[in-house]
XYZ file of C-alpha atoms in Angstrom:
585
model
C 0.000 0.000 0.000
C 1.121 3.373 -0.989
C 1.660 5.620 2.225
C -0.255 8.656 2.540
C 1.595 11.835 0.837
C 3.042 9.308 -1.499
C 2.591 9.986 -5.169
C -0.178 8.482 -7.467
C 1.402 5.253 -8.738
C 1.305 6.022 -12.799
C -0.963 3.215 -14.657
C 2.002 2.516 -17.545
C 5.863 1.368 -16.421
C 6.952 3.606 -20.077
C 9.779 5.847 -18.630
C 8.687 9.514 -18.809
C 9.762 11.749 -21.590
C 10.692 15.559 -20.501
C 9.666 17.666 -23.340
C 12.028 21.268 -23.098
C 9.199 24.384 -23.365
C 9.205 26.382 -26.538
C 10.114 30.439 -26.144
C 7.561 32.502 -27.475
C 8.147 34.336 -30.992
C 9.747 37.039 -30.738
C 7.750 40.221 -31.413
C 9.066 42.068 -34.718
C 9.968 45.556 -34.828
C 7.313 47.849 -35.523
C 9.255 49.265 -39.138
C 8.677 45.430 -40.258
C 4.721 45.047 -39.401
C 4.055 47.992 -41.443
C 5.806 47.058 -44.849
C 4.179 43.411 -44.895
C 0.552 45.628 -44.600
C 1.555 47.999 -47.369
C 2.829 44.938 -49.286
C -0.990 42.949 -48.919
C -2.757 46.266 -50.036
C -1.073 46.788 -52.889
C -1.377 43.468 -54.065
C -4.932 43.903 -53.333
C -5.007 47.012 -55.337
C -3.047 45.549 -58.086
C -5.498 42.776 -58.555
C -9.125 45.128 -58.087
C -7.502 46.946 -61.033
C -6.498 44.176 -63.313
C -10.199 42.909 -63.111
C -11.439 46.558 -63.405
C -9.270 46.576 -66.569
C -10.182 43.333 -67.694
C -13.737 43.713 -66.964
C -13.233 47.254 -69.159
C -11.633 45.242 -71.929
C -13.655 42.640 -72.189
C -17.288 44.172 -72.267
C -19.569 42.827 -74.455
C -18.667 40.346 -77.496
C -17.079 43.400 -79.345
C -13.449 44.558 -78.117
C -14.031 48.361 -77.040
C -12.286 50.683 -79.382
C -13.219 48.785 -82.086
C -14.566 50.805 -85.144
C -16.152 50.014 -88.684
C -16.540 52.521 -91.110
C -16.582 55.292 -88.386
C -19.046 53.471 -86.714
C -18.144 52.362 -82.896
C -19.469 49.143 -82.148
C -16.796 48.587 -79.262
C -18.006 47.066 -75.728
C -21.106 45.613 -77.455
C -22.737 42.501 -77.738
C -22.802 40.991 -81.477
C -26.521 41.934 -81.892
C -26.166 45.278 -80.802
C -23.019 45.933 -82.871
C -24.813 45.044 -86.148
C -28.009 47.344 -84.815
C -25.202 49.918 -84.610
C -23.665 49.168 -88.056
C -27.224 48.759 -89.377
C -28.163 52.238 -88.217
C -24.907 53.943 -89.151
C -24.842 52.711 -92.537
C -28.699 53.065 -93.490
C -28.850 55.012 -96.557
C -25.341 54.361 -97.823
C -25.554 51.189 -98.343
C -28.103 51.596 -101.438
C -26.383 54.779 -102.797
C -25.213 54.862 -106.258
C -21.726 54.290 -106.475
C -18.925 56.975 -108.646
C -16.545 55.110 -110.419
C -13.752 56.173 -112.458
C -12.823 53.831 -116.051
C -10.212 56.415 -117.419
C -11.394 59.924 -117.866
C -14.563 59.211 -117.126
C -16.826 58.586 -114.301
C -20.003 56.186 -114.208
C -22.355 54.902 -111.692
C -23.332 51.631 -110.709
C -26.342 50.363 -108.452
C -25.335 48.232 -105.546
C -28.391 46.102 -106.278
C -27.526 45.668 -109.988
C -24.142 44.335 -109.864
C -24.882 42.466 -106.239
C -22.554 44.764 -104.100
C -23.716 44.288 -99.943
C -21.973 44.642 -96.798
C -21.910 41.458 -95.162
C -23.137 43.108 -91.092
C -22.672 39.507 -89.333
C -19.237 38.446 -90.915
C -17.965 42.107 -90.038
C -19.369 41.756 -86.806
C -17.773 38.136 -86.447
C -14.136 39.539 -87.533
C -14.514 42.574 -85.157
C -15.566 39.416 -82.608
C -12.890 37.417 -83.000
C -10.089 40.019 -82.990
C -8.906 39.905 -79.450
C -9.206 42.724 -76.757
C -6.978 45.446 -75.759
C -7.031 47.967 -72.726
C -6.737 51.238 -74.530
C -7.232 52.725 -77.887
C -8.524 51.750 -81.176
C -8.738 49.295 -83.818
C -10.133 49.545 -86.977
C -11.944 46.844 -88.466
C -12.535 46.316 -92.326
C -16.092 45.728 -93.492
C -16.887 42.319 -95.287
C -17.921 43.190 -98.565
C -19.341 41.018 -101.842
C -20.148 41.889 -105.237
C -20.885 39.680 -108.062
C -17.900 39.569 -110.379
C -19.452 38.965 -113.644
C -22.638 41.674 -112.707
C -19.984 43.932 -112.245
C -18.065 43.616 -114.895
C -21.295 43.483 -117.534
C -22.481 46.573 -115.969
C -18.953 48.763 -116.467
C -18.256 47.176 -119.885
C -19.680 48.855 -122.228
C -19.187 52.458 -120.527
C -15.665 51.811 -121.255
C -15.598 53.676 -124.532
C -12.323 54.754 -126.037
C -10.321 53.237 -123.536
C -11.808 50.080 -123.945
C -9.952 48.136 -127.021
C -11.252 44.691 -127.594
C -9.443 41.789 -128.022
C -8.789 40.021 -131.206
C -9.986 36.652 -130.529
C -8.281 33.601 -131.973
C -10.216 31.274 -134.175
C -10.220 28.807 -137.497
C -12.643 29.138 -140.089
C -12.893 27.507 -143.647
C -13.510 28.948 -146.926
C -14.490 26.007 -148.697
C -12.893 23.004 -146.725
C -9.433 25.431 -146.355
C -8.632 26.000 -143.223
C -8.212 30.203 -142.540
C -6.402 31.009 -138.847
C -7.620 34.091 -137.093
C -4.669 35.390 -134.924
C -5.111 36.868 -131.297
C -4.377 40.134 -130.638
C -4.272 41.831 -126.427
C -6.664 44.468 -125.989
C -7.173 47.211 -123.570
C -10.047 46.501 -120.747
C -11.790 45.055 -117.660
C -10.206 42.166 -115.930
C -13.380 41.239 -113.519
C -11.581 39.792 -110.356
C -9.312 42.851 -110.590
C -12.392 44.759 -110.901
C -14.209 43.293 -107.982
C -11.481 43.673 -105.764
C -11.279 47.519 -106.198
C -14.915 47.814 -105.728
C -14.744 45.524 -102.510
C -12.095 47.640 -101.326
C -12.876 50.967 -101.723
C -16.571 50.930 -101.451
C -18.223 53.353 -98.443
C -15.170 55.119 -98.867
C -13.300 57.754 -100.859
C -15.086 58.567 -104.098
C -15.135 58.300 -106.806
C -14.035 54.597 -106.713
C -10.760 53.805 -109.416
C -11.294 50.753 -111.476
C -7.996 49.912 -113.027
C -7.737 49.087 -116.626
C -5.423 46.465 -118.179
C -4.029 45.007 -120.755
C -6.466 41.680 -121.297
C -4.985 38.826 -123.578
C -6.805 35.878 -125.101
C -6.373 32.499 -123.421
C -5.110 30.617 -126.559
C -1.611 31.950 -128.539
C -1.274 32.311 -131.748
C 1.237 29.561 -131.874
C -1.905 27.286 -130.314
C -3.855 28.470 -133.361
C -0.932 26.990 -135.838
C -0.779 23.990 -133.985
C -4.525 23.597 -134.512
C -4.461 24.315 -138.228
C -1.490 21.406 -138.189
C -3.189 18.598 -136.038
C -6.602 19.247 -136.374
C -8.520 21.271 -138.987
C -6.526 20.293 -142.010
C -6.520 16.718 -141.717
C -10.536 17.028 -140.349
C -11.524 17.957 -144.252
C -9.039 15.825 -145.749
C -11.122 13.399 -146.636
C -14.739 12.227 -145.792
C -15.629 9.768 -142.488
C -17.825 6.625 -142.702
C -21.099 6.388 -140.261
C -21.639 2.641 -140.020
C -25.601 2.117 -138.470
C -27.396 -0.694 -138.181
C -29.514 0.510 -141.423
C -26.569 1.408 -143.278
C -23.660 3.624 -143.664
C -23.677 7.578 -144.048
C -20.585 9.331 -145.175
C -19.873 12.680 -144.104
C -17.874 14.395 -146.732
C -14.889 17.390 -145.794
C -17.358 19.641 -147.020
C -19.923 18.794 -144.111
C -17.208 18.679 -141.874
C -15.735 22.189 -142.152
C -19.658 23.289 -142.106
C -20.113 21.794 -138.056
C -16.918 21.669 -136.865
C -16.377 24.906 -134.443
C -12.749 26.143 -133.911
C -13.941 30.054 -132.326
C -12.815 31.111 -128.699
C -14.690 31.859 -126.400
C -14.902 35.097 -124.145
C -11.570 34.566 -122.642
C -10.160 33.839 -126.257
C -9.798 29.791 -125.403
C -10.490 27.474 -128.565
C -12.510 24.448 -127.803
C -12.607 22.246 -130.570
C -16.347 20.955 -130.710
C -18.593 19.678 -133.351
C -21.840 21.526 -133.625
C -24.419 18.749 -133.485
C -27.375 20.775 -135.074
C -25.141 22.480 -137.816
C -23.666 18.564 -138.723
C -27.640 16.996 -138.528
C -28.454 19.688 -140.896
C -25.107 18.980 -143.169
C -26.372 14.990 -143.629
C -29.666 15.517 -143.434
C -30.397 13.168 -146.353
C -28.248 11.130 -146.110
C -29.587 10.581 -142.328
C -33.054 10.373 -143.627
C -31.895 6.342 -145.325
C -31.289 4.844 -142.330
C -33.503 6.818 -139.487
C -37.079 6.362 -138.985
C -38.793 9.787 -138.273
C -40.940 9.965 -134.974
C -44.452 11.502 -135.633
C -46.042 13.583 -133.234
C -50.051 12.616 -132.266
C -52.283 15.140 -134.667
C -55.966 16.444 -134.030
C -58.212 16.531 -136.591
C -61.748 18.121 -136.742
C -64.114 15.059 -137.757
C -67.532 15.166 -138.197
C -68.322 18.490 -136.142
C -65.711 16.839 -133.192
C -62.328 16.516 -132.693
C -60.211 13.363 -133.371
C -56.937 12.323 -132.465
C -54.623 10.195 -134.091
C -51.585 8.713 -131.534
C -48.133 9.604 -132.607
C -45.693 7.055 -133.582
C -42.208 6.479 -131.962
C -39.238 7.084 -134.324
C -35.755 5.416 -134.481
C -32.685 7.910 -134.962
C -28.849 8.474 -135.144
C -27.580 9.980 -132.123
C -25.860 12.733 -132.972
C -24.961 14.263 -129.567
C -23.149 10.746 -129.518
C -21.672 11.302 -132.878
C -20.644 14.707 -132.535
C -18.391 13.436 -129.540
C -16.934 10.558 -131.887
C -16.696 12.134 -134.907
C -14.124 14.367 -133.061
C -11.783 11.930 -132.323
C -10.957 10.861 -135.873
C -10.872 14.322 -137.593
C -7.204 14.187 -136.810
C -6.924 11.043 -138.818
C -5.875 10.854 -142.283
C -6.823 7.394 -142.327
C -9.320 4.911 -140.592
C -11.550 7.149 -140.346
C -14.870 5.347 -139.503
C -17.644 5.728 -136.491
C -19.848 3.491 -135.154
C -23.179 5.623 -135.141
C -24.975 4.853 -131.358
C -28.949 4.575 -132.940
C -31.747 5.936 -130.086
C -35.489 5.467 -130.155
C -37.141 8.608 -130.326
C -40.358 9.328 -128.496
C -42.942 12.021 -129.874
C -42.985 15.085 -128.709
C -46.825 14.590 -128.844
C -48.634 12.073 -127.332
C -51.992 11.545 -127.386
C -52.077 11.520 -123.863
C -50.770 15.352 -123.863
C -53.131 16.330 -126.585
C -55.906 14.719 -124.181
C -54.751 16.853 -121.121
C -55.410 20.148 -123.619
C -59.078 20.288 -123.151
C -59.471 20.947 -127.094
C -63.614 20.195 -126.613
C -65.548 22.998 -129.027
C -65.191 25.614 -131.833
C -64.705 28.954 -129.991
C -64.001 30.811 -133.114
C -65.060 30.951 -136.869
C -64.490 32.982 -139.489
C -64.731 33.274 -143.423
C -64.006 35.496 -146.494
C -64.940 35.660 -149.993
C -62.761 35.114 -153.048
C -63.587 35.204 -157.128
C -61.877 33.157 -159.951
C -63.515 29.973 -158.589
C -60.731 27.125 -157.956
C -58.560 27.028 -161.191
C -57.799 31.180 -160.235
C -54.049 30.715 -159.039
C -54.808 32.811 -156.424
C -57.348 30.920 -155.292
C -54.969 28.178 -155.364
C -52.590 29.848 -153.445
C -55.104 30.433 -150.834
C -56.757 27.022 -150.719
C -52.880 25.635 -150.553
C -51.929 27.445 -147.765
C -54.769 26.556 -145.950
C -53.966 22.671 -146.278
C -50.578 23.254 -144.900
C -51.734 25.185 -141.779
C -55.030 22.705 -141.233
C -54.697 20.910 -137.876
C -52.009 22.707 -136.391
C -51.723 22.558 -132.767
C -51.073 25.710 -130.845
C -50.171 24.629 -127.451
C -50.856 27.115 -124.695
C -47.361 29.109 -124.236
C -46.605 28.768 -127.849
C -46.502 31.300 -130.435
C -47.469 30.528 -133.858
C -46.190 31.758 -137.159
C -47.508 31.756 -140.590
C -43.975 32.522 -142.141
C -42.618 29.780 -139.816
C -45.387 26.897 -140.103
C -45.336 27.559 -144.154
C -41.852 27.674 -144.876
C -41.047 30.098 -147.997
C -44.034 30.054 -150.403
C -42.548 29.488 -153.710
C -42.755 27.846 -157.416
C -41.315 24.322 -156.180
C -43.589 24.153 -153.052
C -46.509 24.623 -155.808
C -47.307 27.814 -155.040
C -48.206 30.243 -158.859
C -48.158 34.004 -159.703
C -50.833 36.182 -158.911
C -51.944 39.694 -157.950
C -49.689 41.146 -155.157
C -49.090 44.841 -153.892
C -45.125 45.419 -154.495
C -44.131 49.226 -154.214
C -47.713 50.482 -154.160
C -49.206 49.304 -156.851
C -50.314 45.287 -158.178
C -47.895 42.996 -159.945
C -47.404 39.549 -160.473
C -45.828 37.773 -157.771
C -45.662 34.187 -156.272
C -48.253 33.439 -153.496
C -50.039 36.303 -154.358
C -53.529 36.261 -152.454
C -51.958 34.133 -149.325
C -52.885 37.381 -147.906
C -56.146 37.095 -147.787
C -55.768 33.510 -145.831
C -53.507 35.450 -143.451
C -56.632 37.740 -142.827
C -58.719 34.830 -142.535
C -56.867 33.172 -139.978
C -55.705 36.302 -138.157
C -59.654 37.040 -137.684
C -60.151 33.733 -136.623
C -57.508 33.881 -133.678
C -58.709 37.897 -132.757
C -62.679 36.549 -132.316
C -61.098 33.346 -130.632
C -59.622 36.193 -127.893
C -55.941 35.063 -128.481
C -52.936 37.238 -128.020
C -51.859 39.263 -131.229
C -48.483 39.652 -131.293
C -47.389 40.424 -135.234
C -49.310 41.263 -138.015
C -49.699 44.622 -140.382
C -53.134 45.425 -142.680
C -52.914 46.383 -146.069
C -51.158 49.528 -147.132
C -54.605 50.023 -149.179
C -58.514 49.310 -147.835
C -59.984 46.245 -150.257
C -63.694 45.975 -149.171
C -63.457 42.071 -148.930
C -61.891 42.386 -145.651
C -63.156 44.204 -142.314
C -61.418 47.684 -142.347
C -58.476 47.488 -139.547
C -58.409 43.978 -138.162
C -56.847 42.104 -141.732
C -53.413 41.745 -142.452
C -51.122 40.832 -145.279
C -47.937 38.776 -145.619
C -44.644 38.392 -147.775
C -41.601 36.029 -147.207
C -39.714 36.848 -145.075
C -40.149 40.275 -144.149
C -43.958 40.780 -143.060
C -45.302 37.785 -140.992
C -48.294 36.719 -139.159
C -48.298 35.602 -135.474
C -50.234 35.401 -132.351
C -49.461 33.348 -128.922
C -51.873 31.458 -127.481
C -51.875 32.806 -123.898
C -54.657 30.495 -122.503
C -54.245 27.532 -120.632
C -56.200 25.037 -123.417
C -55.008 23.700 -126.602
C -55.545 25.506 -129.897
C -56.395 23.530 -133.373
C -56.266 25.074 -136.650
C -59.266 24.225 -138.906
C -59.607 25.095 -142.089
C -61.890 24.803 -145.013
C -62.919 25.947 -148.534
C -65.297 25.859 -151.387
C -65.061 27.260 -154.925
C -65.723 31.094 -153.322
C -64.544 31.271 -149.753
C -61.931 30.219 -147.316
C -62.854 29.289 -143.682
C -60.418 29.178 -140.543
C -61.943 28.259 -137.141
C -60.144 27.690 -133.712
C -60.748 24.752 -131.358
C -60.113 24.499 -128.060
C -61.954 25.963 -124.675
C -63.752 28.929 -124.705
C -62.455 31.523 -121.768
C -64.611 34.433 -122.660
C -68.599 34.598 -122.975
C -67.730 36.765 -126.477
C -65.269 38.529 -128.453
C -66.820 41.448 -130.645
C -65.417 44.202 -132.271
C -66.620 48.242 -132.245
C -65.579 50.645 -135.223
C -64.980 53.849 -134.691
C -66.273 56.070 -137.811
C -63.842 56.709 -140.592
C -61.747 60.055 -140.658
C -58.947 62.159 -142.600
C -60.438 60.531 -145.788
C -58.537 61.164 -148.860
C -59.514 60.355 -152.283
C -57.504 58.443 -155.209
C -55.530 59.793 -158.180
C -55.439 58.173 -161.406
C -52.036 56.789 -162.165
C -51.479 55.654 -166.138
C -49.117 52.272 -166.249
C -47.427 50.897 -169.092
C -49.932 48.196 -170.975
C -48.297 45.031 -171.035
C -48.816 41.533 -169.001
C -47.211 42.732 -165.563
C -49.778 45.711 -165.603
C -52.477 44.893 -163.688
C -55.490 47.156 -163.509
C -57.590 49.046 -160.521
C -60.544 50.915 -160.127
C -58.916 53.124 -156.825
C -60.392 53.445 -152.880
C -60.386 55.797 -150.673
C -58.163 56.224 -148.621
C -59.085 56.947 -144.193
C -58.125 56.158 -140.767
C -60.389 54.295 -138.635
C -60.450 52.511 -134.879
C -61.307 48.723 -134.255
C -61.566 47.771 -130.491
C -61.663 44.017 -129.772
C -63.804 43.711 -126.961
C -63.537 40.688 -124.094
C -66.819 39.795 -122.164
C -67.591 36.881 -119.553
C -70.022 36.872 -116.708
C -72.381 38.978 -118.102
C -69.681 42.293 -118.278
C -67.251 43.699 -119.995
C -63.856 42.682 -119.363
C -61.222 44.116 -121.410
C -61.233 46.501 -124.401
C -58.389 46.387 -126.788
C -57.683 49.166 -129.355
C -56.268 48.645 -133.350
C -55.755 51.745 -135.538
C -54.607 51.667 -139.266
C -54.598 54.688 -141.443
C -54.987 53.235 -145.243
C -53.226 55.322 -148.082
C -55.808 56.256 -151.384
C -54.853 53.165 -153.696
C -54.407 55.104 -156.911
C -56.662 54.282 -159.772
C -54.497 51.929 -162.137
C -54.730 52.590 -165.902
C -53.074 50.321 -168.394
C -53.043 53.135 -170.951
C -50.434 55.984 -171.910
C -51.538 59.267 -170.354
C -54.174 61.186 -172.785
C -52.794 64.255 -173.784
C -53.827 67.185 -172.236
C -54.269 65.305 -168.603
């Protein structure tokens, strides 16, 4: 037992450790306290102010200082910065624009030539240019313009300065091969062009368009070398078409006539064979061994119209020929194609004409003729009537007399009679196919289709209504109209030993078409004229001569629709004598 006073026996026999007591720090002078507090605020100061800056810096999505055009769009986001370009710029941006082409000074329409300031790409560069404490950067707009617009629109205000190019090319006289040498020229280079516009737009005016020397893409030594390898031995001798029908041989002749050696705008020569101009060469030859699609026809039957289903055709190819015939031309020997043969569909089905809605007569009309049929001009008339007789106008189209007929001459069967030639009546071939042409240009007026060419008579003949007729004469005076409704038109026509009939099939789209005459004015009476007797001298009795009014007017529903006015001012036609003058007149 422990005594009393003794110490408290210790629960673990480990030996005691004696652990030495640490000083306190030492307190530092007072000089030292202060610098380490002067030290922390500046540091704190230093770092408020670099996020002050960078907060400054970096406002918005634009770096501030940044500038376009004048404009500030600096510290903003990238919406407002375009509002702000959008604003600034209003106005300008549709201006005309000065521009100087040598001593001159044009303008050009932003719109026109496609000249815009791209807002959101500037806006993107401005963006994306990195930001900077203090002051300003400048950034360059993003501007387009179409090259080609551009250059179209300043060419031809050139003038004197402009000098074009001699353009390098190979034609034949005959099946001789004639080079055409290139020569530079003064003028617009359009990327060069562009770029000055780009770059000087919504800036100093007026803009400076520099003009250059411009040289053709092919040399003259090119051109020799084509003369040497291509055109001359290309009509050196003809090339054999092998088909499946037989052979056609295109002869050097032929070949010079389709075979294109001409530059194009930049003065580069592409040798290419010109597939219409070489079908046209062999066309006869062709027609041996090709079997000619025909086209489904409407005819007018029994008071109804009938239509007879097109037939498909079997043909050379000659976008496939072209192509090969090109590859031997260089040949002086072996020179032999394999023709590629196509079926050809008609361009006219009877499942188009169906879809046409050719259902009624919506037009008729008739004139009078003498002679009876053996007249030649009644022939003429009667024959140009079969050749017209169930064409098909399909809506879009325009039709021609001159172009449906072909040239009305001797061969196509066609005799002399009466026509008007320098005022007065002479023989001629076709003479009376006028009065058809007024026939069937009265027929499409009261059928309410769109007149588009046709001229009356230089003098009134009483056989046809005053204003609304019209004459003809290959090739200079023609005869169209377009039929500008959405149906099918069919060309009827009919005759008997006095008259000549024309009506129009298809849909009717107005209620009527009728015609108001003004009354006649600034008449004018005829003079007699004494011709030389003989069997070119053809005699008249003389009209009056007067100006007069026709308005075609369009009804449906019940009202009037739309009015259309024709005026034609008719000379006197002279009273024809075949006689020497009387003395004393």
């Amino acid at each position: 037992m422990s005594s009393p006073g003794a110490p408290h026996p210790s629960t673990s026999d480990a030996p005691t450790v004696q652990i030495p007591a640490v000083p306190p720090a030492a307190t530092p002078p007072r000089t030292s306290r202060r610098r380490v507090f002067i030290g922390a605020a500046v540091a704190a100061v230093v770092l408020v102010a670099a996020g002050g800056v960078a907060l400054y810096g970096f406002a918005g999505d634009v770096p501030r200082g940044t500038t376009v055009l004048g404009i500030d769009i600096g510290a903003k986001s990238k919406a407002d910065a375009a509002k702000a370009l959008r604003v600034g710029l209003a106005g300008r941006l549709d201006t005309a624009v000065p521009v100087r082409l040598g001593d001159k000074t044009v303008e050009i329409s932003p719109a026109e030539v496609g000249l815009a300031m791209d807002i959101d790409a500037t806006v993107a560069a401005a963006a994306d240019g990195g930001w900077h404490m203090f002051g300003s950067r400048t950034v360059k707009p993003v501007v387009t313009v179409d090259a080609e617009r551009l250059d179209a629109a300043l060419r031809d205000d050139l003038g004197k300065d402009a000098q074009a190019m001699r353009m390098p090319a190979i034609t034949f006289e005959g099946t001789t091969p004639k080079p055409v040498y290139p020569k530079p020229g003064t003028g617009l280079e359009p990327e060069k062009t562009a770029q000055a516009v780009r770059e000087g737009w919504l800036g100093t005016y007026p803009l400076t368009v520099p003009i250059v020397e411009v040289h053709p893409a092919t040399t003259a030594e090119e051109v020799d070398k084509l003369v040497a390898d291509l055109a001359t031995p290309a009509v050196s001798g003809p090339v054999t078409v092998t088909t499946n029908r037989g052979t056609v041989t295109v002869l050097p002749a032929e070949i010079a006539k389709s075979l294109v050696l001409t530059a194009d705008k930049t003065g580069k020569i592409t040798p290419r064979i010109d597939e219409k101009k070489l079908r046209a060469a062999i066309a006869k030859p062709l027609a041996k061994v090709e079997v000619k699609a025909k086209d489904a026809t409407v005819a007018i039957v029994a008071g109804k119209p009938k239509v007879t289903a097109g037939t498909a055709g079997h043909e050379v190819d000659t976008a496939a020929l072209s192509r090969d015939l090109l590859g031997v031309l260089p040949k002086t020997d072996g020179r032999t194609v394999a023709a590629t043969m196509k079926d050809s569909a008609p361009k006219t089905t009877d499942a188009d004409i169906a879809k046409l809605g050719i259902k009624e007569r919506v037009s008729t009309f008739t004139t009078k003729f003498t002679g009876g049929l053996s007249s030649p001009r009644s022939q003429n008339i009667v024959l140009a009537s079969k050749q017209v007789d169930g064409a098909l106008v399909k809506p879009g189209e325009t039709f021609s007399l001159n172009g449906h007929t072909g040239m009305r001459g001797y061969a196509d069967g066609y005799k002399d009679a009466p026509t008007i030639v320098g005022g007065k009546l002479v023989p001629g071939v076709g003479g009376g196919v006028s009065q058809f042409t007024t026939t069937l240009f009265n027929a499409s007026y009261y059928a309410g289709l769109k007149d588009v060419e046709h001229k009356p008579h230089s003098y009134y003949f009483s056989r046809y209504p005053a204003v609304i007729e019209s004459t003809i004469f290959w090739p200079d005076l023609d005869f169209k109209f377009r039929n500008d409704s959405p149906y099918g038109v069919v060309i009827d026509t009919s005759y008997t030993s006095n008259s000549i009939t024309v009506s129009m099939w298809s849909t009717k789209v107005y209620e009527s078409v009728k015609t108001e005459w003004s009354p006649r004015r600034n008449i004018t009476k005829p003079r007699t004229v004494y011709l030389d007797p003989g069997p070119s001298c053809i005699e008249a009795s003389g009209s009056d001569g007067f100006t007069q009014d026709a308005y075609r007017v369009f009804r449906k529903g019940g009202k009037e629709v739309k009015r259309e006015k024709f005026s034609w001012t008719y000379q006197a036609e002279p009273r024809f004598i075949c006689a020497k003058k009387p003395a004393g007149e």
